[in-house]
Amino acid sequence: MNVAIIGGGASGMVAAIVAARAGAKVTLYEAQEALGKKLLATGNGRCNIAHRTVAPSRFVTDNSAFVESLFVRIDSASIEAFFASIGLLWVWHEEGKAFPITYEAKSVVKALSLALQEVGVTVQLGQAVQTIVDTPKGYSVRTVDGSSATYTRVLIATGLDAAPQLGATQEALAWAKALGHSVVPTYPILVPLECAHTATMQGVRMRMEATLFIDNQKITSYIDDVLFTAYGLSGLAILDLSRYASAALAQSKRVKVTLDLLPSWSKNGLTQHFESAQKEFPKRDWLAVLSLLLPQKVAKELLKTLSIDGALPCGKEDARTLKRLVEGIKGWKFEITATHGAKHAEAMAGGIDTASIEVASMESRLKKGLFFAGEALDVAGDRGGFNLAFAWASGMVAGQALALKD
Ligand SMILES: Cc1cc2nc3c(=O)[nH]c(=O)nc-3n(C[C@H](O)[C@H](O)[C@H](O)COP(=O)(O)OP(=O)(O)OC[C@H]3O[C@@H](n4cnc5c(N)ncnc54)[C@H](O)[C@@H]3O)c2cc1C
């Protein structure tokens, strides 16, 4: 089989190795001058390579059955075994996340690059594919520099446009549409959220409970780091709830995040704490009292938002003000106006509709010889190794099928 794989990222590299091992003649096209540029940035350079439990609920997709069926075929143990077969070992963390034993994303790219060489894949670096056309002789693949070649089978593994500065494109969608496939609208996930009233607290990171409301309905909440930025909210808790927030914003729904700044304190406990401060230190001003409980920048902005004069002695405040303060700490409201955009996202939800793709092979049901893998498909995962797990699993399935004789 004379096979072209478009995209030398996670799914494309794995598919190329598997297909070449199974006997296919493989050419891998990569637009960048190096393989796996996005992979190098994963997990802050440590690469959270997979998750032990790849349940369909951890993915955003219109077709959960497709995801479930893929991971029945290729589970995290099979992916780990594939990596062991190319010489890269993993470590598992208690909560289920896996990392390369080196904790370095570059060792993942190194292991894949070495294996590509060893199995004889022709790697075309700096070769951005422009068009893929179905001809009577096979798929004609033309690059931006004008060269073209025809292949019996072609795999589209170019991902989507989260973090375009790392080489990501959304060309897969146009190619898929031109070849008869439909596309589910895309939107960024694992992305910071924009809102007002955070700029003065820029750089403050705290463990909080972030709760998401869509059209005033509580959707979900996470306790983890939240980072205040010049444009809004970031940090792990915000990235986690962004999949729901981003989907709602795309449908012009009202999105609100409330922050419980002190999740381990009850409202009663806080009230008692302030009442005793009022008794013991009646002359201390509210900013001083609050700054011993919260970072100073946060204390200042919260008092401003609640219209409480931070310079007033705490002993003078009445019960109503105290109640407002406690409620502000336990549920500070931020109206979300937008996501911070694909440039700052770790993944895109939406993509090529999987309803027309055979899960056992990743081959199109509409066009024989046309295959898809990775994030270009309408499957995007939670934080925790789910996106790479899907890229590896879909790449492994596609790689096997690309090499099969007709
Ligand atoms: C900052 C960041 C951190 C992340 N961390 C994690 C993590 O720790 N764990 C996790 O599971 N997921 C993580 N992800 C998500 C994960 O990296 C992606 O989901 C995954 O890489 C998708 O794999 P893919 O093969 O579909 O696409 P990619 O890995 O994006 O590969 C696509 C390749 O196609 C190439 N390409 C594009 N257009 C063309 C063209 N026209 N011609 C030729 N080549 C082309 C690109 O240059 C790229 O190399 C992270 C993402 C980002 C942005």
GROMACS .gro file of N, CA, C and O and ligand atoms in nm, residues 6-12 29-32 34 36-39 41-44 47-50 127-130 157-160 162-163 166-169 171 175 345-347 373-376 384-389 391, ligand 1:
model
  269
    6ILE      N    1  -0.093   1.294   0.633
    6ILE     CA    2  -0.078   1.440   0.635
    6ILE      C    3  -0.082   1.485   0.780
    6ILE      O    4  -0.184   1.471   0.848
    7GLY      N    5   0.029   1.539   0.830
    7GLY     CA    6   0.037   1.587   0.967
    7GLY      C    7   0.131   1.502   1.051
    7GLY      O    8   0.101   1.385   1.078
    8GLY      N    9   0.245   1.559   1.088
    8GLY     CA   10   0.342   1.487   1.171
    8GLY      C   11   0.331   1.527   1.316
    8GLY      O   12   0.429   1.565   1.379
    9GLY      N   13   0.207   1.522   1.368
    9GLY     CA   14   0.183   1.545   1.511
    9GLY      C   15   0.158   1.411   1.577
    9GLY      O   16   0.203   1.306   1.528
   10ALA      N   17   0.083   1.414   1.687
   10ALA     CA   18   0.063   1.294   1.768
   10ALA      C   19   0.003   1.179   1.687
   10ALA      O   20   0.063   1.072   1.674
   11SER      N   21  -0.116   1.201   1.632
   11SER     CA   22  -0.185   1.089   1.565
   11SER      C   23  -0.113   1.046   1.437
   11SER      O   24  -0.104   0.927   1.406
   12GLY      N   25  -0.060   1.144   1.362
   12GLY     CA   26   0.003   1.112   1.234
   12GLY      C   27   0.130   1.029   1.252
   12GLY      O   28   0.154   0.932   1.178
   29TYR      N   29   0.376   1.381   0.559
   29TYR     CA   30   0.393   1.523   0.527
   29TYR      C   31   0.375   1.606   0.653
   29TYR      O   32   0.272   1.594   0.720
   30GLU      N   33   0.470   1.694   0.682
   30GLU     CA   34   0.458   1.784   0.796
   30GLU      C   35   0.492   1.926   0.751
   30GLU      O   36   0.598   1.949   0.694
   31ALA      N   37   0.399   2.018   0.778
   31ALA     CA   38   0.417   2.157   0.732
   31ALA      C   39   0.533   2.228   0.801
   31ALA      O   40   0.601   2.311   0.742
   32GLN      N   41   0.556   2.194   0.928
   32GLN     CA   42   0.663   2.260   1.003
   32GLN      C   43   0.799   2.199   0.968
   32GLN      O   44   0.804   2.092   0.908
   34ALA      N   45   0.993   2.075   1.178
   34ALA     CA   46   1.021   1.967   1.273
   34ALA      C   47   0.892   1.895   1.307
   34ALA      O   48   0.784   1.953   1.296
   36GLY      N   49   0.610   1.716   1.552
   36GLY     CA   50   0.557   1.721   1.689
   36GLY      C   51   0.576   1.850   1.765
   36GLY      O   52   0.597   1.849   1.886
   37LYS      N   53   0.563   1.964   1.694
   37LYS     CA   54   0.585   2.093   1.763
   37LYS      C   55   0.485   2.113   1.878
   37LYS      O   56   0.521   2.158   1.986
   38LYS      N   57   0.357   2.080   1.852
   38LYS     CA   58   0.257   2.097   1.959
   38LYS      C   59   0.283   1.998   2.073
   38LYS      O   60   0.270   2.033   2.191
   39LEU      N   61   0.324   1.879   2.037
   39LEU     CA   62   0.352   1.777   2.139
   39LEU      C   63   0.456   1.826   2.240
   39LEU      O   64   0.446   1.799   2.360
   41ALA      N   65   0.492   2.108   2.356
   41ALA     CA   66   0.434   2.205   2.450
   41ALA      C   67   0.335   2.138   2.547
   41ALA      O   68   0.285   2.204   2.638
   42THR      N   69   0.306   2.011   2.527
   42THR     CA   70   0.201   1.950   2.609
   42THR      C   71   0.244   1.935   2.755
   42THR      O   72   0.362   1.918   2.784
   43GLY      N   73   0.142   1.945   2.842
   43GLY     CA   74   0.166   1.929   2.986
   43GLY      C   75   0.276   2.019   3.038
   43GLY      O   76   0.357   1.976   3.121
   44ASN      N   77   0.281   2.142   2.986
   44ASN     CA   78   0.389   2.236   3.024
   44ASN      C   79   0.526   2.178   2.999
   44ASN      O   80   0.617   2.194   3.080
   47CYS      N   81   0.433   1.664   2.910
   47CYS     CA   82   0.348   1.574   2.831
   47CYS      C   83   0.267   1.477   2.917
   47CYS      O   84   0.316   1.370   2.953
   48ASN      N   85   0.145   1.517   2.947
   48ASN     CA   86   0.051   1.426   3.013
   48ASN      C   87  -0.002   1.335   2.902
   48ASN      O   88  -0.096   1.366   2.833
   49ILE      N   89   0.063   1.221   2.888
   49ILE     CA   90   0.057   1.140   2.764
   49ILE      C   91  -0.073   1.060   2.748
   49ILE      O   92  -0.111   1.023   2.637
   50ALA      N   93  -0.141   1.032   2.858
   50ALA     CA   94  -0.268   0.958   2.850
   50ALA      C   95  -0.333   0.958   2.987
   50ALA      O   96  -0.278   1.011   3.084
  127GLN      N   97   0.672   2.062   0.443
  127GLN     CA   98   0.587   2.037   0.325
  127GLN      C   99   0.440   2.051   0.366
  127GLN      O  100   0.377   1.955   0.409
  128ALA      N  101   0.389   2.174   0.354
  128ALA     CA  102   0.248   2.197   0.388
  128ALA      C  103   0.161   2.150   0.273
  128ALA      O  104   0.180   2.193   0.159
  129VAL      N  105   0.069   2.060   0.304
  129VAL     CA  106  -0.022   2.011   0.200
  129VAL      C  107  -0.129   2.117   0.175
  129VAL      O  108  -0.182   2.178   0.269
  130GLN      N  109  -0.159   2.140   0.046
  130GLN     CA  110  -0.259   2.241   0.012
  130GLN      C  111  -0.391   2.176  -0.029
  130GLN      O  112  -0.497   2.218   0.014
  157ALA      N  113  -0.442   1.388   0.934
  157ALA     CA  114  -0.409   1.390   1.079
  157ALA      C  115  -0.350   1.525   1.115
  157ALA      O  116  -0.250   1.534   1.185
  158THR      N  117  -0.413   1.631   1.063
  158THR     CA  118  -0.355   1.766   1.081
  158THR      C  119  -0.416   1.840   1.201
  158THR      O  120  -0.390   1.959   1.218
  159GLY      N  121  -0.494   1.772   1.283
  159GLY     CA  122  -0.547   1.835   1.404
  159GLY      C  123  -0.639   1.952   1.372
  159GLY      O  124  -0.695   1.962   1.262
  160LEU      N  125  -0.656   2.040   1.471
  160LEU     CA  126  -0.736   2.162   1.451
  160LEU      C  127  -0.656   2.282   1.503
  160LEU      O  128  -0.543   2.268   1.546
  162ALA      N  129  -0.631   2.487   1.761
  162ALA     CA  130  -0.594   2.534   1.894
  162ALA      C  131  -0.444   2.560   1.892
  162ALA      O  132  -0.368   2.477   1.843
  163ALA      N  133  -0.402   2.675   1.945
  163ALA     CA  134  -0.259   2.713   1.948
  163ALA      C  135  -0.196   2.715   1.808
  163ALA      O  136  -0.102   2.641   1.781
  166LEU      N  137   0.171   2.708   1.730
  166LEU     CA  138   0.249   2.583   1.733
  166LEU      C  139   0.227   2.504   1.603
  166LEU      O  140   0.253   2.384   1.598
  167GLY      N  141   0.173   2.572   1.502
  167GLY     CA  142   0.161   2.507   1.370
  167GLY      C  143   0.022   2.450   1.343
  167GLY      O  144  -0.001   2.392   1.236
  168ALA      N  145  -0.070   2.466   1.437
  168ALA     CA  146  -0.202   2.406   1.419
  168ALA      C  147  -0.279   2.478   1.307
  168ALA      O  148  -0.270   2.599   1.293
  169THR      N  149  -0.354   2.402   1.230
  169THR     CA  150  -0.436   2.461   1.123
  169THR      C  151  -0.574   2.395   1.127
  169THR      O  152  -0.593   2.292   1.191
  171GLU      N  153  -0.715   2.321   0.824
  171GLU     CA  154  -0.731   2.281   0.684
  171GLU      C  155  -0.805   2.149   0.669
  171GLU      O  156  -0.872   2.125   0.569
  175TRP      N  157  -1.072   2.022   0.363
  175TRP     CA  158  -1.047   1.901   0.282
  175TRP      C  159  -1.162   1.803   0.302
  175TRP      O  160  -1.212   1.745   0.205
  345ALA      N  161  -0.603   2.816   2.361
  345ALA     CA  162  -0.674   2.693   2.397
  345ALA      C  163  -0.583   2.572   2.382
  345ALA      O  164  -0.489   2.574   2.303
  346GLU      N  165  -0.614   2.467   2.459
  346GLU     CA  166  -0.537   2.342   2.442
  346GLU      C  167  -0.604   2.250   2.341
  346GLU      O  168  -0.542   2.155   2.295
  347ALA      N  169  -0.730   2.274   2.310
  347ALA     CA  170  -0.798   2.186   2.213
  347ALA      C  171  -0.920   2.256   2.154
  347ALA      O  172  -0.966   2.357   2.208
  373ALA      N  173  -0.771   1.081   1.164
  373ALA     CA  174  -0.734   1.051   1.304
  373ALA      C  175  -0.709   1.181   1.378
  373ALA      O  176  -0.683   1.285   1.316
  374GLY      N  177  -0.718   1.175   1.509
  374GLY     CA  178  -0.679   1.287   1.595
  374GLY      C  179  -0.787   1.393   1.610
  374GLY      O  180  -0.906   1.373   1.585
  375GLU      N  181  -0.739   1.509   1.651
  375GLU     CA  182  -0.828   1.618   1.694
  375GLU      C  183  -0.911   1.677   1.580
  375GLU      O  184  -1.010   1.746   1.605
  376ALA      N  185  -0.873   1.653   1.454
  376ALA     CA  186  -0.952   1.701   1.341
  376ALA      C  187  -1.094   1.644   1.347
  376ALA      O  188  -1.189   1.704   1.295
  384GLY      N  189  -0.604   1.621   3.131
  384GLY     CA  190  -0.570   1.499   3.206
  384GLY      C  191  -0.513   1.389   3.117
  384GLY      O  192  -0.498   1.275   3.162
  385GLY      N  193  -0.485   1.420   2.990
  385GLY     CA  194  -0.426   1.319   2.901
  385GLY      C  195  -0.526   1.261   2.803
  385GLY      O  196  -0.494   1.170   2.726
  386PHE      N  197  -0.651   1.311   2.807
  386PHE     CA  198  -0.757   1.253   2.722
  386PHE      C  199  -0.737   1.286   2.574
  386PHE      O  200  -0.765   1.204   2.487
  387ASN      N  201  -0.691   1.408   2.543
  387ASN     CA  202  -0.674   1.445   2.402
  387ASN      C  203  -0.565   1.361   2.336
  387ASN      O  204  -0.583   1.312   2.224
  388LEU      N  205  -0.454   1.345   2.407
  388LEU     CA  206  -0.349   1.263   2.347
  388LEU      C  207  -0.392   1.116   2.341
  388LEU      O  208  -0.364   1.048   2.242
  389ALA      N  209  -0.464   1.068   2.443
  389ALA     CA  210  -0.511   0.929   2.439
  389ALA      C  211  -0.593   0.907   2.311
  389ALA      O  212  -0.577   0.805   2.242
  391ALA      N  213  -0.573   1.087   2.031
  391ALA     CA  214  -0.485   1.097   1.913
  391ALA      C  215  -0.409   0.966   1.893
  391ALA      O  216  -0.403   0.913   1.781
  407LIG     C1  217  -0.032   2.407   2.509
  407LIG     C2  218  -0.098   2.272   2.492
  407LIG     C3  219  -0.080   2.174   2.589
  407LIG     C4  220  -0.143   2.051   2.575
  407LIG     N1  221  -0.120   1.955   2.671
  407LIG     C5  222  -0.178   1.833   2.658
  407LIG     C6  223  -0.151   1.729   2.752
  407LIG     O1  224  -0.065   1.742   2.842
  407LIG     N2  225  -0.218   1.611   2.737
  407LIG     C7  226  -0.307   1.589   2.636
  407LIG     O2  227  -0.367   1.482   2.629
  407LIG     N3  228  -0.330   1.684   2.540
  407LIG     C8  229  -0.266   1.804   2.549
  407LIG     N4  230  -0.287   1.900   2.452
  407LIG     C9  231  -0.372   1.865   2.336
  407LIG    C10  232  -0.293   1.776   2.236
  407LIG     O3  233  -0.165   1.832   2.214
  407LIG    C11  234  -0.367   1.765   2.102
  407LIG     O4  235  -0.499   1.724   2.125
  407LIG    C12  236  -0.298   1.661   2.011
  407LIG     O5  237  -0.166   1.701   1.984
  407LIG    C13  238  -0.377   1.643   1.882
  407LIG     O6  239  -0.307   1.551   1.801
  407LIG     P1  240  -0.326   1.553   1.645
  407LIG     O7  241  -0.237   1.448   1.590
  407LIG     O8  242  -0.468   1.548   1.609
  407LIG     O9  243  -0.275   1.697   1.599
  407LIG     P2  244  -0.134   1.772   1.623
  407LIG    O10  245  -0.055   1.704   1.728
  407LIG    O11  246  -0.171   1.914   1.638
  407LIG    O12  247  -0.060   1.747   1.486
  407LIG    C14  248  -0.104   1.800   1.364
  407LIG    C15  249   0.018   1.822   1.276
  407LIG    O13  250  -0.026   1.854   1.144
  407LIG    C16  251   0.059   1.954   1.094
  407LIG     N5  252  -0.012   2.023   0.986
  407LIG    C17  253  -0.116   2.111   0.997
  407LIG     N6  254  -0.157   2.149   0.875
  407LIG    C18  255  -0.078   2.085   0.785
  407LIG    C19  256  -0.070   2.084   0.643
  407LIG     N7  257  -0.151   2.160   0.568
  407LIG     N8  258   0.022   2.005   0.583
  407LIG    C20  259   0.107   1.928   0.656
  407LIG     N9  260   0.105   1.927   0.792
  407LIG    C21  261   0.014   2.003   0.855
  407LIG    C22  262   0.088   2.042   1.213
  407LIG    O14  263   0.205   2.118   1.194
  407LIG    C23  264   0.103   1.938   1.325
  407LIG    O15  265   0.235   1.894   1.342
  407LIG    C24  266  -0.224   2.023   2.462
  407LIG    C25  267  -0.239   2.122   2.364
  407LIG    C26  268  -0.177   2.245   2.377
  407LIG    C27  269  -0.194   2.349   2.270
   0.00000   0.00000   0.00000
